[in-house]
Each structure stands twice: as structure tokens, then as C-alpha cells.
PDB file of C-alpha atoms in Angstrom:
ATOM      1  CA  MET A   1      99.182 108.503 113.058  1.00  0.00           C
ATOM      2  CA  GLN A   2     101.654 106.681 115.301  1.00  0.00           C
ATOM      3  CA  TYR A   3      99.737 103.429 114.752  1.00  0.00           C
ATOM      4  CA  ALA A   4      99.823 103.985 111.004  1.00  0.00           C
ATOM      5  CA  CYS A   5     103.587 104.520 111.092  1.00  0.00           C
ATOM      6  CA  MET A   6     104.019 101.381 113.190  1.00  0.00           C
ATOM      7  CA  LEU A   7     102.032  99.340 110.675  1.00  0.00           C
ATOM      8  CA  LEU A   8     104.115 100.688 107.788  1.00  0.00           C
ATOM      9  CA  LEU A   9     107.310  99.666 109.604  1.00  0.00           C
ATOM     10  CA  ILE A  10     106.182  96.174 110.654  1.00  0.00           C
ATOM     11  CA  PRO A  11     106.996  94.672 107.201  1.00  0.00           C
ATOM     12  CA  VAL A  12     110.682  95.440 107.740  1.00  0.00           C
ATOM     13  CA  ALA A  13     110.622  93.393 110.963  1.00  0.00           C
ATOM     14  CA  VAL A  14     108.706  90.565 109.276  1.00  0.00           C
ATOM     15  CA  ASP A  15     111.179  90.411 106.395  1.00  0.00           C
ATOM     16  CA  ALA A  16     114.014  90.368 108.919  1.00  0.00           C
ATOM     17  CA  GLY A  17     112.403  87.285 110.464  1.00  0.00           C
ATOM     18  CA  VAL A  18     112.186  85.653 107.051  1.00  0.00           C
ATOM     19  CA  GLU A  19     115.803  86.476 106.231  1.00  0.00           C
ATOM     20  CA  PHE A  20     117.539  85.803 109.533  1.00  0.00           C
ATOM     21  CA  LEU A  21     115.212  83.419 111.396  1.00  0.00           C
ATOM     22  CA  GLY A  22     114.075  81.329 108.469  1.00  0.00           C
ATOM     23  CA  TRP A  23     110.364  82.078 108.757  1.00  0.00           C
ATOM     24  CA  ASP A  24     108.444  80.429 105.913  1.00  0.00           C
ATOM     25  CA  LEU A  25     105.151  82.276 106.001  1.00  0.00           C
ATOM     26  CA  ILE A  26     104.044  81.412 102.472  1.00  0.00           C
ATOM     27  CA  ALA A  27     104.452  77.621 102.665  1.00  0.00           C
ATOM     28  CA  PRO A  28     100.705  76.879 103.126  1.00  0.00           C
ATOM     29  CA  ALA A  29      99.774  79.117 100.169  1.00  0.00           C
ATOM     30  CA  VAL A  30     102.433  77.492  97.959  1.00  0.00           C
ATOM     31  CA  SER A  31     101.190  74.013  98.861  1.00  0.00           C
ATOM     32  CA  ALA A  32      97.581  74.963  98.129  1.00  0.00           C
ATOM     33  CA  THR A  33      98.589  76.441  94.754  1.00  0.00           C
ATOM     34  CA  GLU A  34     100.442  73.274  93.770  1.00  0.00           C
ATOM     35  CA  TYR A  35      97.494  71.098  94.847  1.00  0.00           C
ATOM     36  CA  PHE A  36      94.882  72.995  92.808  1.00  0.00           C
ATOM     37  CA  HIS A  37      97.212  73.322  89.796  1.00  0.00           C
ATOM     38  CA  HIS A  38      97.729  69.560  89.787  1.00  0.00           C
ATOM     39  CA  LYS A  39      93.992  68.935  90.207  1.00  0.00           C
ATOM     40  CA  ALA A  40      93.151  71.197  87.250  1.00  0.00           C
ATOM     41  CA  GLY A  41      95.978  69.921  85.028  1.00  0.00           C
ATOM     42  CA  ILE A  42      97.847  73.214  85.026  1.00  0.00           C
ATOM     43  CA  ASP A  43     101.622  72.878  84.650  1.00  0.00           C
ATOM     44  CA  GLU A  44     104.632  75.030  83.757  1.00  0.00           C
ATOM     45  CA  GLN A  45     104.025  74.569  80.027  1.00  0.00           C
ATOM     46  CA  ASN A  46     100.363  75.564  79.834  1.00  0.00           C
ATOM     47  CA  PHE A  47     100.279  78.042  82.745  1.00  0.00           C
ATOM     48  CA  PRO A  48     101.273  81.117  80.632  1.00  0.00           C
ATOM     49  CA  VAL A  49      98.584  80.485  77.989  1.00  0.00           C
ATOM     50  CA  TRP A  50      95.843  78.751  79.983  1.00  0.00           C
ATOM     51  CA  LEU A  51      93.474  81.726  80.153  1.00  0.00           C
ATOM     52  CA  VAL A  52      93.928  82.486  76.454  1.00  0.00           C
ATOM     53  CA  GLU A  53      93.519  78.963  75.115  1.00  0.00           C
ATOM     54  CA  THR A  54      90.590  77.891  77.278  1.00  0.00           C
ATOM     55  CA  HIS A  55      87.118  78.728  75.997  1.00  0.00           C
ATOM     56  CA  GLN A  56      85.132  77.430  78.957  1.00  0.00           C
ATOM     57  CA  TYR A  57      84.343  79.649  81.916  1.00  0.00           C
ATOM     58  CA  ALA A  58      84.574  76.607  84.211  1.00  0.00           C
ATOM     59  CA  ASP A  59      88.254  76.227  83.263  1.00  0.00           C
ATOM     60  CA  ILE A  60      88.839  79.898  84.062  1.00  0.00           C
ATOM     61  CA  LEU A  61      87.342  79.319  87.492  1.00  0.00           C
ATOM     62  CA  LYS A  62      89.764  76.419  88.033  1.00  0.00           C
ATOM     63  CA  PHE A  63      92.676  78.683  87.129  1.00  0.00           C
ATOM     64  CA  ASN A  64      91.394  81.474  89.366  1.00  0.00           C
ATOM     65  CA  LEU A  65      90.922  79.088  92.280  1.00  0.00           C
ATOM     66  CA  ALA A  66      94.619  78.214  92.174  1.00  0.00           C
ATOM     67  CA  GLY A  67      95.414  81.833  91.326  1.00  0.00           C
ATOM     68  CA  SER A  68      93.734  83.017  94.511  1.00  0.00           C
ATOM     69  CA  PHE A  69      96.440  81.200  96.474  1.00  0.00           C
ATOM     70  CA  ILE A  70      99.122  82.763  94.282  1.00  0.00           C
ATOM     71  CA  ARG A  71      97.634  86.129  95.186  1.00  0.00           C
ATOM     72  CA  LEU A  72      97.594  85.078  98.833  1.00  0.00           C
ATOM     73  CA  GLN A  73     101.284  84.200  98.531  1.00  0.00           C
ATOM     74  CA  GLU A  74     102.014  87.639  97.041  1.00  0.00           C
ATOM     75  CA  PHE A  75      99.856  89.242  99.736  1.00  0.00           C
ATOM     76  CA  ILE A  76     101.902  87.561 102.468  1.00  0.00           C
ATOM     77  CA  GLU A  77     105.292  88.117 100.819  1.00  0.00           C
ATOM     78  CA  GLY A  78     104.514  91.777 100.253  1.00  0.00           C
ATOM     79  CA  ASN A  79     103.243  92.296 103.819  1.00  0.00           C
ATOM     80  CA  ARG A  80     100.234  93.855 102.158  1.00  0.00           C
ATOM     81  CA  ALA A  81      97.949  93.673 105.201  1.00  0.00           C
ATOM     82  CA  PHE A  82     100.189  95.901 107.326  1.00  0.00           C
ATOM     83  CA  ARG A  83     100.891  98.372 104.533  1.00  0.00           C
ATOM     84  CA  VAL A  84      97.301  98.731 103.371  1.00  0.00           C
ATOM     85  CA  LEU A  85      95.935  99.046 106.904  1.00  0.00           C
ATOM     86  CA  GLY A  86      98.583 101.665 107.687  1.00  0.00           C
ATOM     87  CA  LEU A  87      97.545 103.698 104.652  1.00  0.00           C
ATOM     88  CA  PHE A  88      93.884 103.265 105.579  1.00  0.00           C
ATOM     89  CA  LEU A  89      94.608 104.776 108.975  1.00  0.00           C
ATOM     90  CA  ILE A  90      96.359 107.724 107.336  1.00  0.00           C
ATOM     91  CA  GLY A  91      93.311 108.201 105.108  1.00  0.00           C
ATOM     92  CA  LEU A  92      91.048 108.004 108.164  1.00  0.00           C
ATOM     93  CA  TYR A  93      93.164 110.656 109.886  1.00  0.00           C
ATOM     94  CA  ILE A  94      92.942 112.937 106.832  1.00  0.00           C
ATOM     95  CA  GLY A  95      89.188 112.430 106.676  1.00  0.00           C
ATOM     96  CA  ARG A  96      88.595 113.162 110.350  1.00  0.00           C
ATOM     97  CA  LYS A  97      90.793 116.252 110.203  1.00  0.00           C
ATOM     98  CA  GLY A  98      88.807 117.433 107.189  1.00  0.00           C
ATOM     99  CA  ILE A  99      91.961 118.306 105.268  1.00  0.00           C
ATOM    100  CA  TYR A 100      90.294 117.583 101.927  1.00  0.00           C
ATOM    101  CA  LYS A 101      87.501 120.099 102.654  1.00  0.00           C
ATOM    102  CA  ASP A 102      89.756 123.147 102.578  1.00  0.00           C
ATOM    103  CA  LEU A 103      93.044 122.329 100.853  1.00  0.00           C
ATOM    104  CA  GLY A 104      93.998 126.000 100.735  1.00  0.00           C
ATOM    105  CA  GLU A 105      94.242 126.112 104.514  1.00  0.00           C
ATOM    106  CA  TYR A 106      96.754 123.251 104.415  1.00  0.00           C
ATOM    107  CA  LYS A 107      98.840 124.616 101.555  1.00  0.00           C
ATOM    108  CA  PRO A 108     102.014 124.967 103.700  1.00  0.00           C
ATOM    109  CA  LEU A 109     101.644 121.345 104.824  1.00  0.00           C
ATOM    110  CA  LEU A 110     101.161 120.202 101.227  1.00  0.00           C
ATOM    111  CA  LYS A 111     104.289 122.086 100.153  1.00  0.00           C
ATOM    112  CA  LYS A 112     106.284 120.342 102.862  1.00  0.00           C
ATOM    113  CA  GLY A 113     104.814 116.988 101.835  1.00  0.00           C
ATOM    114  CA  MET A 114     105.871 117.573  98.244  1.00  0.00           C
ATOM    115  CA  LYS A 115     109.328 118.873  99.141  1.00  0.00           C
ATOM    116  CA  TYR A 116     110.382 116.259 101.656  1.00  0.00           C
ATOM    117  CA  GLY A 117     108.556 113.477  99.845  1.00  0.00           C
ATOM    118  CA  LEU A 118     110.651 114.146  96.739  1.00  0.00           C
ATOM    119  CA  ILE A 119     113.892 114.676  98.654  1.00  0.00           C
ATOM    120  CA  VAL A 120     113.536 111.355 100.454  1.00  0.00           C
ATOM    121  CA  GLY A 121     111.449 109.367  98.007  1.00  0.00           C
ATOM    122  CA  PHE A 122     113.023 110.051  94.618  1.00  0.00           C
ATOM    123  CA  PRO A 123     116.613 108.906  95.263  1.00  0.00           C
ATOM    124  CA  SER A 124     115.471 106.003  97.426  1.00  0.00           C
ATOM    125  CA  SER A 125     113.032 104.955  94.667  1.00  0.00           C
ATOM    126  CA  LEU A 126     115.937 104.738  92.235  1.00  0.00           C
ATOM    127  CA  LEU A 127     117.833 102.655  94.792  1.00  0.00           C
ATOM    128  CA  TYR A 128     114.796 100.424  95.320  1.00  0.00           C
ATOM    129  CA  ALA A 129     114.404  99.866  91.565  1.00  0.00           C
ATOM    130  CA  TRP A 130     118.100  98.985  91.283  1.00  0.00           C
ATOM    131  CA  SER A 131     117.804  96.597  94.236  1.00  0.00           C
ATOM    132  CA  ALA A 132     114.748  94.909  92.704  1.00  0.00           C
ATOM    133  CA  MET A 133     116.479  94.498  89.330  1.00  0.00           C
ATOM    134  CA  HIS A 134     119.543  92.923  90.958  1.00  0.00           C
ATOM    135  CA  SER A 135     117.741  90.442  93.247  1.00  0.00           C
ATOM    136  CA  HIS A 136     118.107  92.356  96.522  1.00  0.00           C
ATOM    137  CA  PRO A 137     121.930  92.554  96.794  1.00  0.00           C
ATOM    138  CA  PHE A 138     121.677  94.168 100.250  1.00  0.00           C
ATOM    139  CA  GLY A 139     119.378  91.445 101.555  1.00  0.00           C
ATOM    140  CA  LEU A 140     115.607  91.159 101.967  1.00  0.00           C
ATOM    141  CA  THR A 141     115.442  93.293 105.130  1.00  0.00           C
ATOM    142  CA  ALA A 142     117.336  96.180 103.558  1.00  0.00           C
ATOM    143  CA  HIS A 143     115.193  95.903 100.428  1.00  0.00           C
ATOM    144  CA  SER A 144     112.060  96.147 102.579  1.00  0.00           C
ATOM    145  CA  ALA A 145     113.441  99.172 104.415  1.00  0.00           C
ATOM    146  CA  ILE A 146     114.279 100.891 101.123  1.00  0.00           C
ATOM    147  CA  TYR A 147     110.717 100.213  99.969  1.00  0.00           C
ATOM    148  CA  THR A 148     109.375 101.932 103.078  1.00  0.00           C
ATOM    149  CA  ILE A 149     111.431 105.100 102.628  1.00  0.00           C
ATOM    150  CA  SER A 150     110.815 105.270  98.878  1.00  0.00           C
ATOM    151  CA  VAL A 151     107.266 104.263  97.993  1.00  0.00           C
ATOM    152  CA  PHE A 152     105.410 106.047 100.787  1.00  0.00           C
ATOM    153  CA  PRO A 153     107.265 109.400 100.631  1.00  0.00           C
ATOM    154  CA  MET A 154     106.908 109.446  96.842  1.00  0.00           C
ATOM    155  CA  SER A 155     103.184 108.738  97.080  1.00  0.00           C
ATOM    156  CA  PHE A 156     102.774 111.596  99.564  1.00  0.00           C
ATOM    157  CA  ALA A 157     104.737 113.842  97.202  1.00  0.00           C
ATOM    158  CA  TYR A 158     102.505 112.921  94.251  1.00  0.00           C
ATOM    159  CA  ILE A 159      99.340 113.521  96.275  1.00  0.00           C
ATOM    160  CA  SER A 160     100.643 116.856  97.538  1.00  0.00           C
ATOM    161  CA  MET A 161     101.558 117.980  94.004  1.00  0.00           C
ATOM    162  CA  ILE A 162      98.096 117.123  92.676  1.00  0.00           C
ATOM    163  CA  CYS A 163      96.440 118.950  95.592  1.00  0.00           C
ATOM    164  CA  LEU A 164      98.597 122.032  95.041  1.00  0.00           C
ATOM    165  CA  TRP A 165      97.751 121.931  91.339  1.00  0.00           C
ATOM    166  CA  TYR A 166      94.057 121.726  92.239  1.00  0.00           C
ATOM    167  CA  ILE A 167      94.338 124.705  94.604  1.00  0.00           C
ATOM    168  CA  GLN A 168      95.619 126.866  91.744  1.00  0.00           C
ATOM    169  CA  ASP A 169      92.486 126.329  89.649  1.00  0.00           C
ATOM    170  CA  PRO A 170      89.764 124.032  91.064  1.00  0.00           C
ATOM    171  CA  GLU A 171      87.646 124.536  87.931  1.00  0.00           C
ATOM    172  CA  ARG A 172      90.274 123.144  85.589  1.00  0.00           C
ATOM    173  CA  LYS A 173      88.651 120.812  83.033  1.00  0.00           C
ATOM    174  CA  ILE A 174      90.881 117.851  83.811  1.00  0.00           C
ATOM    175  CA  PHE A 175      89.623 117.751  87.408  1.00  0.00           C
ATOM    176  CA  ARG A 176      86.013 117.750  86.236  1.00  0.00           C
ATOM    177  CA  LEU A 177      86.901 115.005  83.760  1.00  0.00           C
ATOM    178  CA  PHE A 178      87.971 112.639  86.542  1.00  0.00           C
ATOM    179  CA  ALA A 179      85.147 113.570  88.942  1.00  0.00           C
ATOM    180  CA  ALA A 180      82.534 111.088  87.697  1.00  0.00           C
ATOM    181  CA  PRO A 181      84.800 108.006  87.429  1.00  0.00           C
ATOM    182  CA  GLY A 182      86.175 108.929  90.851  1.00  0.00           C
ATOM    183  CA  ARG A 183      82.678 108.816  92.329  1.00  0.00           C
ATOM    184  CA  MET A 184      82.280 105.341  90.807  1.00  0.00           C
ATOM    185  CA  ALA A 185      85.723 104.045  91.776  1.00  0.00           C
ATOM    186  CA  LEU A 186      84.527 100.682  93.125  1.00  0.00           C
ATOM    187  CA  THR A 187      82.295 100.003  90.129  1.00  0.00           C
ATOM    188  CA  ASN A 188      85.052 100.931  87.696  1.00  0.00           C
ATOM    189  CA  TYR A 189      87.590  98.822  89.580  1.00  0.00           C
ATOM    190  CA  LEU A 190      85.358  95.753  89.282  1.00  0.00           C
ATOM    191  CA  MET A 191      84.428  96.495  85.676  1.00  0.00           C
ATOM    192  CA  GLN A 192      88.094  96.575  84.683  1.00  0.00           C
ATOM    193  CA  SER A 193      88.198  92.852  85.473  1.00  0.00           C
ATOM    194  CA  VAL A 194      85.199  92.325  83.181  1.00  0.00           C
ATOM    195  CA  PHE A 195      86.871  94.306  80.401  1.00  0.00           C
ATOM    196  CA  GLY A 196      90.078  92.333  80.934  1.00  0.00           C
ATOM    197  CA  MET A 197      88.282  88.998  80.574  1.00  0.00           C
ATOM    198  CA  ILE A 198      86.504  90.112  77.411  1.00  0.00           C
ATOM    199  CA  ILE A 199      89.650  91.515  75.790  1.00  0.00           C
ATOM    200  CA  PHE A 200      92.399  89.132  76.900  1.00  0.00           C
ATOM    201  CA  TYR A 201      90.831  85.771  77.831  1.00  0.00           C
ATOM    202  CA  GLY A 202      89.958  82.850  75.577  1.00  0.00           C
ATOM    203  CA  ILE A 203      86.251  83.380  76.246  1.00  0.00           C
ATOM    204  CA  GLY A 204      86.664  86.828  74.665  1.00  0.00           C
ATOM    205  CA  PHE A 205      88.990  88.203  71.998  1.00  0.00           C
ATOM    206  CA  GLU A 206      92.005  86.081  73.071  1.00  0.00           C
ATOM    207  CA  LEU A 207      94.498  88.968  72.983  1.00  0.00           C
ATOM    208  CA  GLY A 208      96.265  88.000  76.218  1.00  0.00           C
ATOM    209  CA  ALA A 209      99.228  86.101  74.788  1.00  0.00           C
ATOM    210  CA  ARG A 210      99.508  88.127  71.571  1.00  0.00           C
ATOM    211  CA  THR A 211      99.554  91.689  72.873  1.00  0.00           C
ATOM    212  CA  GLY A 212     102.765  93.561  73.681  1.00  0.00           C
ATOM    213  CA  LEU A 213     103.088  95.935  76.616  1.00  0.00           C
ATOM    214  CA  VAL A 214     102.833  99.048  74.440  1.00  0.00           C
ATOM    215  CA  TYR A 215      99.460  97.933  73.083  1.00  0.00           C
ATOM    216  CA  VAL A 216      98.311  96.976  76.575  1.00  0.00           C
ATOM    217  CA  GLU A 217      98.876 100.596  77.626  1.00  0.00           C
ATOM    218  CA  TRP A 218      96.745 101.814  74.719  1.00  0.00           C
ATOM    219  CA  ILE A 219      94.025  99.302  75.584  1.00  0.00           C
ATOM    220  CA  ALA A 220      94.090 100.444  79.217  1.00  0.00           C
ATOM    221  CA  ALA A 221      93.714 104.083  78.137  1.00  0.00           C
ATOM    222  CA  ALA A 222      90.798 103.159  75.864  1.00  0.00           C
ATOM    223  CA  VAL A 223      89.061 101.197  78.627  1.00  0.00           C
ATOM    224  CA  PHE A 224      89.409 104.101  81.049  1.00  0.00           C
ATOM    225  CA  GLY A 225      88.052 106.454  78.386  1.00  0.00           C
ATOM    226  CA  ILE A 226      84.971 104.231  78.082  1.00  0.00           C
ATOM    227  CA  GLN A 227      84.625 104.252  81.858  1.00  0.00           C
ATOM    228  CA  ILE A 228      84.707 108.039  81.942  1.00  0.00           C
ATOM    229  CA  VAL A 229      81.861 108.167  79.409  1.00  0.00           C
ATOM    230  CA  TYR A 230      79.578 105.643  81.098  1.00  0.00           C
ATOM    231  CA  SER A 231      80.352 107.094  84.557  1.00  0.00           C
ATOM    232  CA  TYR A 232      79.045 110.479  83.446  1.00  0.00           C
ATOM    233  CA  ALA A 233      76.047 108.868  81.738  1.00  0.00           C
ATOM    234  CA  TRP A 234      75.173 106.799  84.812  1.00  0.00           C
ATOM    235  CA  LEU A 235      75.565 109.652  87.307  1.00  0.00           C
ATOM    236  CA  HIS A 236      73.409 111.887  85.141  1.00  0.00           C
ATOM    237  CA  TYR A 237      70.441 109.746  86.205  1.00  0.00           C
ATOM    238  CA  HIS A 238      71.655 108.190  89.472  1.00  0.00           C
ATOM    239  CA  LYS A 239      73.053 109.480  92.757  1.00  0.00           C
ATOM    240  CA  TYR A 240      75.686 106.750  93.169  1.00  0.00           C
ATOM    241  CA  GLY A 241      77.423 104.092  91.148  1.00  0.00           C
ATOM    242  CA  PRO A 242      75.704 100.675  91.387  1.00  0.00           C
ATOM    243  CA  PHE A 243      78.300  99.050  93.627  1.00  0.00           C
ATOM    244  CA  GLU A 244      78.846 102.269  95.587  1.00  0.00           C
ATOM    245  CA  TRP A 245      75.110 102.324  96.247  1.00  0.00           C
ATOM    246  CA  GLY A 246      75.167  98.771  97.605  1.00  0.00           C
ATOM    247  CA  TRP A 247      78.298  99.409  99.663  1.00  0.00           C
ATOM    248  CA  ARG A 248      76.781 102.583 101.117  1.00  0.00           C
ATOM    249  CA  MET A 249      73.674 100.730 102.252  1.00  0.00           C
ATOM    250  CA  LEU A 250      75.775  97.979 103.822  1.00  0.00           C
ATOM    251  CA  THR A 251      77.873 100.605 105.604  1.00  0.00           C
ATOM    252  CA  TYR A 252      74.978 102.591 107.059  1.00  0.00           C
ATOM    253  CA  GLY A 253      72.466  99.725 107.366  1.00  0.00           C
ATOM    254  CA  LYS A 254      69.623 101.550 105.679  1.00  0.00           C
ATOM    255  CA  TRP A 255      68.058 102.091 102.270  1.00  0.00           C
ATOM    256  CA  PHE A 256      69.252 104.895  99.993  1.00  0.00           C
ATOM    257  CA  LYS A 257      67.429 106.116  96.921  1.00  0.00           C
ATOM    258  CA  LEU A 258      69.457 105.454  93.792  1.00  0.00           C
ATOM    259  CA  VAL A 259      67.632 107.257  90.991  1.00  0.00           C
ATOM    260  CA  LYS A 260      67.607 111.050  90.913  1.00  0.00           C
ATOM    261  CA  ASN A 261      64.305 112.884  90.933  1.00  0.00           C
TER     262      ASN A 261
END
């Protein structure tokens, strides 16, 4: 756990280097983005509507090639590697301790996680949102520190609340509803990109530049509803989701039977 905490705190030190020492960690990614945008003919005018107006998959690949460096820039700026790895280590710790196997035994710990997560995370989350809306008035380092004491405690509070809710009635219908899509999380994650291309891109229904945020939320809910249905249908006949099956075989280095008897 100490290594996980260290990884979650490293971004504050990195942002301090950017703010006070002038580190420019994203320069290579910015240069690569500009190069591929210029090569593909993407500029400030057509960038917002490129994916909607293009009807050729090759043009989408050009956009995504440059977009991969934009994502890399965001990955570096957000110190994502340290934060994600830190959370992975926490998940590994929880798995090895077997906490998820008997949540009732850890009910006091979950209550503390909810209590202190809310006490620390809720007010600091409001401060973080205010800081983000006002362009980091306390500086980048302070903004990063506020992120650390807001996002992670709040996430632990949310998780603890859901676990405590589950302990009260494990057979509640809503938990069974999410069981199948949860077992196919990787497949559903990848399929959401496919749905997004079909719904929003120019090679599909071209709704990307014409759909307001309220309708996007409704579309997202509808897509997840479809995923719930096909997850249950697939797992009725198969032991794993298709991508989970492949990932499992890569992890263990052996063949697993996919279809149920």
C-alpha cells in the first residue's frame, strides 16, 4: 500500500517541476500532433467536424493517428501512468487480501472508508471543481494536490457505499442486473467505441456535431441498456465474454473452453 500511496503522490511533485522548474514534458507529443495534423490537412477550422463530415474510414484513421498523440499529451499532463498504476496496486492489495470475498467481515472498514472519504473528499472536490473552472488560481501544484485529496477519497467513499448497500441485500435485482455486463467489462468497453463510431461519425449516422449533451446522456443510457441485454444473451451460452476469453488465455498461457456444455 505504501508504494501505491507514493505513486498517487508523485503527480504533485511532477506538476511542481512543470510549474517551478519549467519542465516541458509534452513538447514531443505536441510536435507529433502538429506534424500529423498538417500531413492530413486537419486545421483549427475543420478539426471540430472532421469525424462527422468525413465518410471514408481511411480519413478517420488519419484523424485517430494524430489523435493518439493528443491522448498521449493528456496522458502525460494528467500524470495518468502514476495514478493508474497506484490504483492498480490498491486493487491488487484488495484482491490478495480477499476483501471482496466476504464484505460483511470488513463492514467496519467500509464504514470508515465511506465516512472519511466523504469528510475529506466532498469539500475538496468542490474546491477542485472551482479551481478547474477558474484556471488553477492557486497554481498547478496546488491544483494537483487538491485533485489527490479529492478524487481518490471520494472514489473510496463511493465504493464503500456501494459495498455497504450490497451487504444489506446481496440478492437485490439491481446487482443482478449489472452482473453480466460486469463480467464482460473489457468487451463492453471496446464495443462502446464501435457504437460511438456508428452513432456519431460520418461513416455512421453523423450525429456527432448535431447532438446536445442531454441527448448524448440518453444515447449513452440506451447503449448501455443494449449491452446489458447482449451480455446476458452471450453469457447464457458462453463462459466468458469474447475479449475476456482471449485475455484470460494470454494471461494464463493456456487454452480455455469458451462455450458452455
